[in-house]
C-alpha positions as a Python dict, from the first residue, in 0.01 Angstrom:
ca = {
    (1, 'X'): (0, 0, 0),
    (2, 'X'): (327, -152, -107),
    (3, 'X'): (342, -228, -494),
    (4, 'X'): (369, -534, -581),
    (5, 'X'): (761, -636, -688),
    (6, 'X'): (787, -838, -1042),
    (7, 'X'): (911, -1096, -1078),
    (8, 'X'): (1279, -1042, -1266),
    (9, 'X'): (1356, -1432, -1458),
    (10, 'X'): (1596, -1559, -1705),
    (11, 'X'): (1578, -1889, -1917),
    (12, 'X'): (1946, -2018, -2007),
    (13, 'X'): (2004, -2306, -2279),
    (14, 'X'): (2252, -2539, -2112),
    (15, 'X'): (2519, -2680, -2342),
    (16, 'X'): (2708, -2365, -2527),
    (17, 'X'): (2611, -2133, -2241),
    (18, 'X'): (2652, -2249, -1933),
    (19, 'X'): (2909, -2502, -2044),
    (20, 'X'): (3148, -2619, -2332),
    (21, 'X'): (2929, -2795, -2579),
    (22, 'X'): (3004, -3103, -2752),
    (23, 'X'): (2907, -3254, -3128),
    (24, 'X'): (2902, -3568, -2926),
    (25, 'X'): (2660, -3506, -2621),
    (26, 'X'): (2725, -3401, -2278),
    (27, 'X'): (2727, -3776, -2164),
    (28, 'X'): (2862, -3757, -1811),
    (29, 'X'): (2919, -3518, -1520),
    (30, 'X'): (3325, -3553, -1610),
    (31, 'X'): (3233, -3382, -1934),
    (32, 'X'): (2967, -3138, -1809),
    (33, 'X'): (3292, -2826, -1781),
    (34, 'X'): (3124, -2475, -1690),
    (35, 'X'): (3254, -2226, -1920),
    (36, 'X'): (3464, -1922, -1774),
    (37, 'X'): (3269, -1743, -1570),
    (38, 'X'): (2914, -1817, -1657),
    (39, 'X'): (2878, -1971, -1315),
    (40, 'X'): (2966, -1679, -1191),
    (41, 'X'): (2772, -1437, -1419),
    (42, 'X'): (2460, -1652, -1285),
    (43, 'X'): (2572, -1565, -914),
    (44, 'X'): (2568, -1196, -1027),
    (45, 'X'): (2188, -1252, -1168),
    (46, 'X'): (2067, -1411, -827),
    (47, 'X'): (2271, -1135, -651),
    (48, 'X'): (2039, -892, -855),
    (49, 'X'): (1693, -1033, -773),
    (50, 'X'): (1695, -1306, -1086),
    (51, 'X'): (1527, -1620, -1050),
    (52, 'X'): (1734, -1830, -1351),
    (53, 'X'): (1589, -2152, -1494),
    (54, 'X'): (1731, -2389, -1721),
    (55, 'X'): (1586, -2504, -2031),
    (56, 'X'): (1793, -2791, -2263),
    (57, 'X'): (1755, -3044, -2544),
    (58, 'X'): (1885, -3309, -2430),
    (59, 'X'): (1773, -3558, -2727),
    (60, 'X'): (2073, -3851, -2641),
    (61, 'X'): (1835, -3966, -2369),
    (62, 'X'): (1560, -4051, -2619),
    (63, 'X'): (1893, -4131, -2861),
    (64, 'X'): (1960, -4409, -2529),
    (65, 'X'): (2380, -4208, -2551),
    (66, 'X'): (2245, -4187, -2188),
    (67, 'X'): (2017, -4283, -1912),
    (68, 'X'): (1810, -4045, -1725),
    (69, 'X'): (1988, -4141, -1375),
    (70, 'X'): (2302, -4011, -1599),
    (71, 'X'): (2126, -3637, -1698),
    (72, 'X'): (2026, -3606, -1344),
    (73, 'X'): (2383, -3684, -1203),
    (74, 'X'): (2501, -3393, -1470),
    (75, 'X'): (2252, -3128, -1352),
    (76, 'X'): (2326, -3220, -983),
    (77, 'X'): (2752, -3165, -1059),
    (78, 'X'): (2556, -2800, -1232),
    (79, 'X'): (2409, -2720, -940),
    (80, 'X'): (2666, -2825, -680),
    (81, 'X'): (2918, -2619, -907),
    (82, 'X'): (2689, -2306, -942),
    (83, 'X'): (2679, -2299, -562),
    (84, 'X'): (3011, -2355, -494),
    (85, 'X'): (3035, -1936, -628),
    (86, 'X'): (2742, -1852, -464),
    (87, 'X'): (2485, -1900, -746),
    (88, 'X'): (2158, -2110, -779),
    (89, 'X'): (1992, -2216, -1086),
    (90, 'X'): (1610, -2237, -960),
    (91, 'X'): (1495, -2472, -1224),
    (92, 'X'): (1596, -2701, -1506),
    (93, 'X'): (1348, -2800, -1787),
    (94, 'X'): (1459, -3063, -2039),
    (95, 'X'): (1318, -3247, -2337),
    (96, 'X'): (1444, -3600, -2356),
    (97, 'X'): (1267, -3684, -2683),
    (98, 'X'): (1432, -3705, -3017),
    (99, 'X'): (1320, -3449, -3323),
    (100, 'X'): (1117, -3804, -3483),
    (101, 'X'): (916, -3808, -3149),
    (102, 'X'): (770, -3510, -3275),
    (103, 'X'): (711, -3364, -2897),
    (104, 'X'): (612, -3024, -2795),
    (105, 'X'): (849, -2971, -2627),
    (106, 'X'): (1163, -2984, -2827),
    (107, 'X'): (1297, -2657, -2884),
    (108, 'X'): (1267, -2508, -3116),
    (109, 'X'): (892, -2528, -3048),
    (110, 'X'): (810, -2337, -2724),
    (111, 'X'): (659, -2572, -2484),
    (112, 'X'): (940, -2577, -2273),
    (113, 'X'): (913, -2217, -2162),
    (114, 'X'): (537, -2262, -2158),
    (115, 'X'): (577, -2486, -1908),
    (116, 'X'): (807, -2246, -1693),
    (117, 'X'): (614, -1946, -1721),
    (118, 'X'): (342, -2180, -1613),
    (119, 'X'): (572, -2291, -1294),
    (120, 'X'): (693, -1957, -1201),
    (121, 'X'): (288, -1777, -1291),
    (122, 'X'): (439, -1535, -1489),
    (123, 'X'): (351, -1365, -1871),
    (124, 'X'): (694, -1410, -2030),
    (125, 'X'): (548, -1166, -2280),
    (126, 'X'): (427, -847, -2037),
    (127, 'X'): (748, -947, -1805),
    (128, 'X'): (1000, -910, -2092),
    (129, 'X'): (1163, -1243, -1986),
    (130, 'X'): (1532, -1282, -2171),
    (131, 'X'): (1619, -1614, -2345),
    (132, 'X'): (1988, -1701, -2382),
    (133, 'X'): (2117, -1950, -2610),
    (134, 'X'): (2373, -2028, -2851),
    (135, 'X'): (2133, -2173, -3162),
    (136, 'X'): (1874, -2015, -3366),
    (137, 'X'): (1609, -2294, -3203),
    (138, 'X'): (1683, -2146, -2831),
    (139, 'X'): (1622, -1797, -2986),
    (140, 'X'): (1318, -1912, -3159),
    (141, 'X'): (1144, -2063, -2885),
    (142, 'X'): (1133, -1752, -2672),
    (143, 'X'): (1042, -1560, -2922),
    (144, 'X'): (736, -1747, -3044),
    (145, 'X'): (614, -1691, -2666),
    (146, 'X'): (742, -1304, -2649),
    (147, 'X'): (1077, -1339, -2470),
    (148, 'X'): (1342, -1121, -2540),
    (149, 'X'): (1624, -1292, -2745),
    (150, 'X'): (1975, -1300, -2662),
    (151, 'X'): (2229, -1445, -2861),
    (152, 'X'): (2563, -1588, -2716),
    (153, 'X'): (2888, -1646, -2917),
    (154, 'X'): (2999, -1900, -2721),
    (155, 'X'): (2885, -2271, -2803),
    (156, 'X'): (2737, -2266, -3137),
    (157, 'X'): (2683, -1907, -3133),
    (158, 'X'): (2957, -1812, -3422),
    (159, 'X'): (2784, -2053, -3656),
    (160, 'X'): (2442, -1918, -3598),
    (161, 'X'): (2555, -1547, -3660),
    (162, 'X'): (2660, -1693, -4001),
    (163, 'X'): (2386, -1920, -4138),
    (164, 'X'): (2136, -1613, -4007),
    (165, 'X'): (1771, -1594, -4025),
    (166, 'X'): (1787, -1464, -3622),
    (167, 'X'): (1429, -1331, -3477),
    (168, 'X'): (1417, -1003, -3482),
    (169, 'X'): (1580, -770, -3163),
    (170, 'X'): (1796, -1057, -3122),
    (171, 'X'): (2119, -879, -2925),
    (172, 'X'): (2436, -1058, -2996),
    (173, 'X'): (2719, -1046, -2672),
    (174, 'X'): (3057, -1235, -2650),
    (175, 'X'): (2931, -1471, -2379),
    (176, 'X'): (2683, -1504, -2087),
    (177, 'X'): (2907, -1282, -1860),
    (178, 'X'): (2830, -1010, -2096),
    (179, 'X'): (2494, -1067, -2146),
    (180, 'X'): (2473, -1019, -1737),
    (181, 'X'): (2720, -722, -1784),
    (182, 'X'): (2470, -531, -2001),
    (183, 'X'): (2187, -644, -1772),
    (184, 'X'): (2303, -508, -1453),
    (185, 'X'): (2487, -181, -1580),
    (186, 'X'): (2372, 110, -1339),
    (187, 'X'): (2483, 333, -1595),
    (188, 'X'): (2212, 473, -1801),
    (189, 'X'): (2413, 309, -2152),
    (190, 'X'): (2504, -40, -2072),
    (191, 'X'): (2731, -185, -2266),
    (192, 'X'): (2588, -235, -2613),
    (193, 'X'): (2557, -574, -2771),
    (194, 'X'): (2794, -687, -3058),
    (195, 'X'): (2515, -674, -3269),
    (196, 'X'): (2130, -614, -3239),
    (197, 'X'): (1943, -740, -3537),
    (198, 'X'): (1640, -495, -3652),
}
């Protein structure tokens, strides 16, 4: 009988790792830039069996910076872009609220990737599902629900090396096209991460 295959997913933060990030909100697809080669780095994951989902703050809808019909034109220029290289993001979770709403699902509480994991019927904990983000709250969300954490530079990333406090096992890389480099290595010592916190 043939075993049965895993299921091999990655949860992404948006802003700071998929694309620049801004002190003043993503407000339209003309801002929404990918950053160099993260598109392409997602392509790789797909290429590799990944299923890769989304999951963003994105507080200046509840702020009103933005209207919903304006979030969903930004994912759709996301997607359309990721394609154009031959990748496909299979999901994107957001949380609209502001941190006064006091939601669940405002990262850094976790029910963001609750919800995924309850989308894609998979134990984030037993699968060893990676979460990539630039801020300690991306990195503490996964980790409250036994994801692996992964720390990007890029974004915010420099800042939350310095102010610290990181979950423990966090692995720090350069960018998202490293993370996928150390990911994917057939060699038996991928390349190791800048940092991994103990």
């Amino acid at each position: 009988m043939e075993s049965e295959r895993k299921m091999k997913l990655i949860i992404l933060d948006r802003d700071g790792v998929i694309n620049y990030d801004s002190d003043s909100f993503i407000k339209s697809p003309a801002e929404w830039v990918p950053l160099p080669g993260s598109l392409e780095a997602i392509a790789r994951l797909n290429q590799a069996g990944y299923r890769v989902v989304v999951s963003t703050n994105q507080s200046g809808v509840g702020r009103g910076f933005f209207a919903m019909a304006t979030l969903n034109a930004i994912h759709q220029k996301m997607h359309t872009s990721a394609q154009q290289v031959g990748a496909d993001i299979d999901a994107v979770f957001f949380c609209p609220h502001t941190q006064v709403d006091n939601c669940d699902c405002r990262k850094p509480k976790a029910g963001m990737l609750i919800e995924i994991a309850k989308r894609f019927e998979i134990n984030l904990r037993q699968e060893s599902v990676i979460v990539v983000g630039d801020s300690l709250r991306d990195l503490q969300a996964g980790f409250v629900v036994g994801c692996l954490p992964y720390l990007v530079l890029t974004g915010k990333g420099q800042d939350t090396v310095s102010k610290g406090g990181l979950p423990p096992g966090t692995k720090i890389y350069a960018d998202l096209a490293e993370v996928v480099d150390a990911l994917l290595s057939a060699d038996t010592t991928p390349p190791a991460p800048i940092e991994t916190l103990s």
